[in-house]
PDB file of C-alpha atoms in Angstrom:
ATOM      1  CA  MET A   1      29.600   1.848 -19.989  1.00  0.00           C
ATOM      2  CA  GLU A   2      32.636   0.427 -21.710  1.00  0.00           C
ATOM      3  CA  GLU A   3      31.065  -3.039 -21.546  1.00  0.00           C
ATOM      4  CA  ASN A   4      28.200  -1.993 -23.792  1.00  0.00           C
ATOM      5  CA  GLY A   5      30.153   0.036 -26.279  1.00  0.00           C
ATOM      6  CA  GLY A   6      29.887   3.288 -24.396  1.00  0.00           C
ATOM      7  CA  TYR A   7      26.102   3.617 -24.787  1.00  0.00           C
ATOM      8  CA  PRO A   8      24.219   4.761 -21.693  1.00  0.00           C
ATOM      9  CA  MET A   9      21.640   2.320 -20.348  1.00  0.00           C
ATOM     10  CA  VAL A  10      18.040   3.417 -20.402  1.00  0.00           C
ATOM     11  CA  TYR A  11      15.843   1.839 -17.747  1.00  0.00           C
ATOM     12  CA  GLY A  12      12.588   2.430 -16.023  1.00  0.00           C
ATOM     13  CA  VAL A  13      10.180   0.972 -13.550  1.00  0.00           C
ATOM     14  CA  ASP A  14       6.462   0.467 -13.013  1.00  0.00           C
ATOM     15  CA  SER A  15       5.342   3.169 -10.619  1.00  0.00           C
ATOM     16  CA  VAL A  16       1.646   3.191 -11.425  1.00  0.00           C
ATOM     17  CA  HIS A  17       0.383   3.926  -7.923  1.00  0.00           C
ATOM     18  CA  GLY A  18       3.498   4.996  -6.162  1.00  0.00           C
ATOM     19  CA  ALA A  19       7.122   3.785  -6.116  1.00  0.00           C
ATOM     20  CA  ILE A  20       6.080   0.391  -4.785  1.00  0.00           C
ATOM     21  CA  PHE A  21       9.644  -0.948  -4.851  1.00  0.00           C
ATOM     22  CA  VAL A  22      11.152   1.839  -2.739  1.00  0.00           C
ATOM     23  CA  LYS A  23      11.325   1.401   1.056  1.00  0.00           C
ATOM     24  CA  ASP A  24       9.259   3.993   2.910  1.00  0.00           C
ATOM     25  CA  ALA A  25       7.786   5.371  -0.340  1.00  0.00           C
ATOM     26  CA  VAL A  26       4.251   6.747  -0.379  1.00  0.00           C
ATOM     27  CA  LEU A  27       1.845   4.233  -1.910  1.00  0.00           C
ATOM     28  CA  PHE A  28      -1.405   5.382  -3.409  1.00  0.00           C
ATOM     29  CA  GLY A  29      -4.631   3.638  -4.354  1.00  0.00           C
ATOM     30  CA  GLN A  30      -4.933   2.506  -7.987  1.00  0.00           C
ATOM     31  CA  GLN A  31      -5.617   5.115 -10.682  1.00  0.00           C
ATOM     32  CA  ILE A  32      -9.354   4.383 -10.614  1.00  0.00           C
ATOM     33  CA  ASN A  33      -9.358   5.988  -7.158  1.00  0.00           C
ATOM     34  CA  GLY A  34      -7.737   9.155  -8.579  1.00  0.00           C
ATOM     35  CA  GLY A  35     -10.286   9.237 -11.407  1.00  0.00           C
ATOM     36  CA  ALA A  36     -13.138   8.867  -8.921  1.00  0.00           C
ATOM     37  CA  SER A  37     -11.860  11.909  -6.962  1.00  0.00           C
ATOM     38  CA  PHE A  38     -12.429  14.201  -9.970  1.00  0.00           C
ATOM     39  CA  ASN A  39      -9.536  16.206  -8.532  1.00  0.00           C
ATOM     40  CA  PRO A  40      -6.725  16.779 -10.961  1.00  0.00           C
ATOM     41  CA  ASP A  41      -4.666  18.735  -8.342  1.00  0.00           C
ATOM     42  CA  LEU A  42      -4.717  15.620  -6.145  1.00  0.00           C
ATOM     43  CA  VAL A  43      -3.700  13.414  -9.038  1.00  0.00           C
ATOM     44  CA  TYR A  44      -0.832  15.878  -9.923  1.00  0.00           C
ATOM     45  CA  GLU A  45       0.446  15.526  -6.340  1.00  0.00           C
ATOM     46  CA  GLN A  46       0.294  11.751  -6.640  1.00  0.00           C
ATOM     47  CA  GLY A  47       2.510  12.019  -9.761  1.00  0.00           C
ATOM     48  CA  ARG A  48       4.906  14.488  -8.097  1.00  0.00           C
ATOM     49  CA  ILE A  49       5.327  12.344  -5.017  1.00  0.00           C
ATOM     50  CA  THR A  50       5.751   9.192  -7.105  1.00  0.00           C
ATOM     51  CA  ASN A  51       8.393  11.065  -9.141  1.00  0.00           C
ATOM     52  CA  ARG A  52      10.221  12.119  -5.939  1.00  0.00           C
ATOM     53  CA  ASP A  53      10.232   8.585  -4.530  1.00  0.00           C
ATOM     54  CA  THR A  54      11.233   6.979  -7.891  1.00  0.00           C
ATOM     55  CA  GLU A  55      13.983   9.557  -8.477  1.00  0.00           C
ATOM     56  CA  ALA A  56      15.450   8.704  -5.081  1.00  0.00           C
ATOM     57  CA  LEU A  57      16.706   5.525  -6.694  1.00  0.00           C
ATOM     58  CA  GLY A  58      18.107   7.393  -9.719  1.00  0.00           C
ATOM     59  CA  VAL A  59      15.465   5.861 -12.022  1.00  0.00           C
ATOM     60  CA  PRO A  60      14.746   8.268 -14.934  1.00  0.00           C
ATOM     61  CA  TRP A  61      11.709   6.588 -16.488  1.00  0.00           C
ATOM     62  CA  VAL A  62       8.313   5.700 -15.054  1.00  0.00           C
ATOM     63  CA  PHE A  63       6.156   3.153 -16.882  1.00  0.00           C
ATOM     64  CA  GLY A  64       2.960   5.011 -16.254  1.00  0.00           C
ATOM     65  CA  PRO A  65       0.358   6.431 -16.295  1.00  0.00           C
ATOM     66  CA  ILE A  66      -2.145   4.061 -17.784  1.00  0.00           C
ATOM     67  CA  LEU A  67      -4.330   5.952 -20.277  1.00  0.00           C
ATOM     68  CA  GLY A  68      -6.431   3.053 -21.454  1.00  0.00           C
ATOM     69  CA  ILE A  69     -10.142   3.334 -21.228  1.00  0.00           C
ATOM     70  CA  SER A  70     -11.928   0.468 -19.569  1.00  0.00           C
ATOM     71  CA  ARG A  71     -15.130  -0.306 -21.512  1.00  0.00           C
ATOM     72  CA  ASN A  72     -15.542  -3.817 -20.225  1.00  0.00           C
ATOM     73  CA  PRO A  73     -16.007  -4.156 -16.464  1.00  0.00           C
ATOM     74  CA  LEU A  74     -14.854  -7.772 -16.707  1.00  0.00           C
ATOM     75  CA  TRP A  75     -11.394  -6.636 -17.832  1.00  0.00           C
ATOM     76  CA  ALA A  76      -8.870  -7.712 -15.244  1.00  0.00           C
ATOM     77  CA  ARG A  77      -7.052  -4.421 -15.218  1.00  0.00           C
ATOM     78  CA  THR A  78      -9.969  -1.965 -14.873  1.00  0.00           C
ATOM     79  CA  LEU A  79      -8.619  -0.812 -11.459  1.00  0.00           C
ATOM     80  CA  GLU A  80      -5.496   0.474 -13.195  1.00  0.00           C
ATOM     81  CA  THR A  81      -7.397   2.957 -15.401  1.00  0.00           C
ATOM     82  CA  PHE A  82      -8.655   6.421 -14.377  1.00  0.00           C
ATOM     83  CA  SER A  83     -12.195   5.830 -15.771  1.00  0.00           C
ATOM     84  CA  GLU A  84     -14.402   4.608 -18.553  1.00  0.00           C
ATOM     85  CA  ASP A  85     -14.779   8.218 -19.645  1.00  0.00           C
ATOM     86  CA  PRO A  86     -12.103   9.450 -22.110  1.00  0.00           C
ATOM     87  CA  HIS A  87     -12.438  13.049 -20.920  1.00  0.00           C
ATOM     88  CA  ILE A  88     -11.717  12.065 -17.281  1.00  0.00           C
ATOM     89  CA  ILE A  89      -8.716  10.027 -18.409  1.00  0.00           C
ATOM     90  CA  SER A  90      -7.405  12.940 -20.493  1.00  0.00           C
ATOM     91  CA  VAL A  91      -7.726  15.408 -17.520  1.00  0.00           C
ATOM     92  CA  MET A  92      -6.224  13.018 -14.941  1.00  0.00           C
ATOM     93  CA  GLY A  93      -3.599  11.803 -17.432  1.00  0.00           C
ATOM     94  CA  ASP A  94      -2.420  15.335 -18.060  1.00  0.00           C
ATOM     95  CA  ALA A  95      -2.300  16.042 -14.308  1.00  0.00           C
ATOM     96  CA  ILE A  96      -0.338  12.886 -13.357  1.00  0.00           C
ATOM     97  CA  ILE A  97       2.107  13.294 -16.283  1.00  0.00           C
ATOM     98  CA  ARG A  98       2.829  16.835 -15.246  1.00  0.00           C
ATOM     99  CA  GLY A  99       3.464  15.607 -11.706  1.00  0.00           C
ATOM    100  CA  LEU A 100       5.631  12.706 -12.796  1.00  0.00           C
ATOM    101  CA  GLN A 101       7.752  14.992 -14.986  1.00  0.00           C
ATOM    102  CA  SER A 102       7.791  18.015 -12.668  1.00  0.00           C
ATOM    103  CA  ASN A 103      11.528  17.782 -11.852  1.00  0.00           C
ATOM    104  CA  ASN A 104      12.603  17.546 -15.564  1.00  0.00           C
ATOM    105  CA  HIS A 105      14.617  14.513 -14.736  1.00  0.00           C
ATOM    106  CA  THR A 106      11.994  11.785 -14.998  1.00  0.00           C
ATOM    107  CA  ALA A 107      10.056  10.707 -18.064  1.00  0.00           C
ATOM    108  CA  ALA A 108       6.541   9.345 -17.979  1.00  0.00           C
ATOM    109  CA  CYS A 109       5.542   6.570 -20.395  1.00  0.00           C
ATOM    110  CA  MET A 110       1.894   6.368 -21.427  1.00  0.00           C
ATOM    111  CA  LYS A 111       0.472   2.834 -21.243  1.00  0.00           C
ATOM    112  CA  HIS A 112      -0.684   0.570 -22.719  1.00  0.00           C
ATOM    113  CA  TRP A 113      -1.436   0.101 -26.355  1.00  0.00           C
ATOM    114  CA  ILE A 114      -4.348   2.285 -27.300  1.00  0.00           C
ATOM    115  CA  VAL A 115      -7.051  -0.413 -27.648  1.00  0.00           C
ATOM    116  CA  TYR A 116      -5.425  -2.878 -25.289  1.00  0.00           C
ATOM    117  CA  PRO A 117      -8.255  -2.642 -22.721  1.00  0.00           C
ATOM    118  CA  LYS A 118     -11.060  -3.391 -25.253  1.00  0.00           C
ATOM    119  CA  THR A 119     -10.956  -7.154 -24.636  1.00  0.00           C
ATOM    120  CA  PRO A 120     -14.267  -8.790 -25.340  1.00  0.00           C
ATOM    121  CA  SER A 121     -13.698 -11.540 -22.814  1.00  0.00           C
ATOM    122  CA  GLY A 122     -12.270  -9.563 -20.013  1.00  0.00           C
ATOM    123  CA  HIS A 123      -9.070 -11.587 -20.160  1.00  0.00           C
ATOM    124  CA  ASP A 124      -5.786  -9.679 -20.076  1.00  0.00           C
ATOM    125  CA  LYS A 125      -3.880  -9.552 -23.348  1.00  0.00           C
ATOM    126  CA  ASP A 126      -6.776 -10.838 -25.541  1.00  0.00           C
ATOM    127  CA  ALA A 127      -7.324  -9.991 -29.191  1.00  0.00           C
ATOM    128  CA  VAL A 128      -9.425  -6.894 -29.805  1.00  0.00           C
ATOM    129  CA  THR A 129     -11.517  -5.479 -32.671  1.00  0.00           C
ATOM    130  CA  VAL A 130     -12.312  -1.777 -32.722  1.00  0.00           C
ATOM    131  CA  SER A 131     -14.290   0.387 -35.151  1.00  0.00           C
ATOM    132  CA  ASP A 132     -12.712   3.587 -36.451  1.00  0.00           C
ATOM    133  CA  TYR A 133     -15.482   5.545 -34.655  1.00  0.00           C
ATOM    134  CA  ASP A 134     -14.693   3.940 -31.257  1.00  0.00           C
ATOM    135  CA  MET A 135     -10.924   4.347 -31.801  1.00  0.00           C
ATOM    136  CA  MET A 136     -11.168   8.054 -32.623  1.00  0.00           C
ATOM    137  CA  ASN A 137     -13.853   8.999 -30.070  1.00  0.00           C
ATOM    138  CA  TYR A 138     -13.058   6.790 -27.093  1.00  0.00           C
ATOM    139  CA  PHE A 139      -9.613   5.117 -27.098  1.00  0.00           C
ATOM    140  CA  PHE A 140      -7.414   7.624 -28.907  1.00  0.00           C
ATOM    141  CA  PRO A 141      -8.243  10.963 -27.181  1.00  0.00           C
ATOM    142  CA  PRO A 142      -6.482  10.373 -23.844  1.00  0.00           C
ATOM    143  CA  PHE A 143      -3.255   9.464 -25.669  1.00  0.00           C
ATOM    144  CA  LYS A 144      -3.549  12.381 -28.091  1.00  0.00           C
ATOM    145  CA  ASP A 145      -4.305  14.812 -25.293  1.00  0.00           C
ATOM    146  CA  ALA A 146      -1.293  13.510 -23.280  1.00  0.00           C
ATOM    147  CA  TRP A 147       1.201  14.456 -25.946  1.00  0.00           C
ATOM    148  CA  THR A 148      -0.539  17.612 -27.286  1.00  0.00           C
ATOM    149  CA  PRO A 149       0.762  20.791 -25.514  1.00  0.00           C
ATOM    150  CA  ALA A 150      -1.889  22.473 -23.396  1.00  0.00           C
TER     151      ALA A 150
END
């Protein structure tokens, strides 16, 4: 810590479908599988187990879950989302965040930018245009619900 002026280092890892970098960790299917289960208890357990395996390395921050809504089936990252339905994403997002943060030592990080998945071409990281209506009714609710206390 003395080398950086005494400031603690904050670091995290991508653990979107399990702690993929940890030997013998439990790996899960992508989030689209959890969304298709319609089972928030199962998705909570996915988050809890991912938390356990990630915490085993002393990592306090998980870059996930992905709360983006896939409205274009050509988008290259559709498999990383819970659904094309904002309600399902909200329910599953709440469940996995509670699981990821169940030990009070690990922080979840909602991803990605709110309209990031609305790419017209399907290409990753493409420019997007979104109406206020679509933003407020489709893309924003999962993020809002994730940080609003139940």
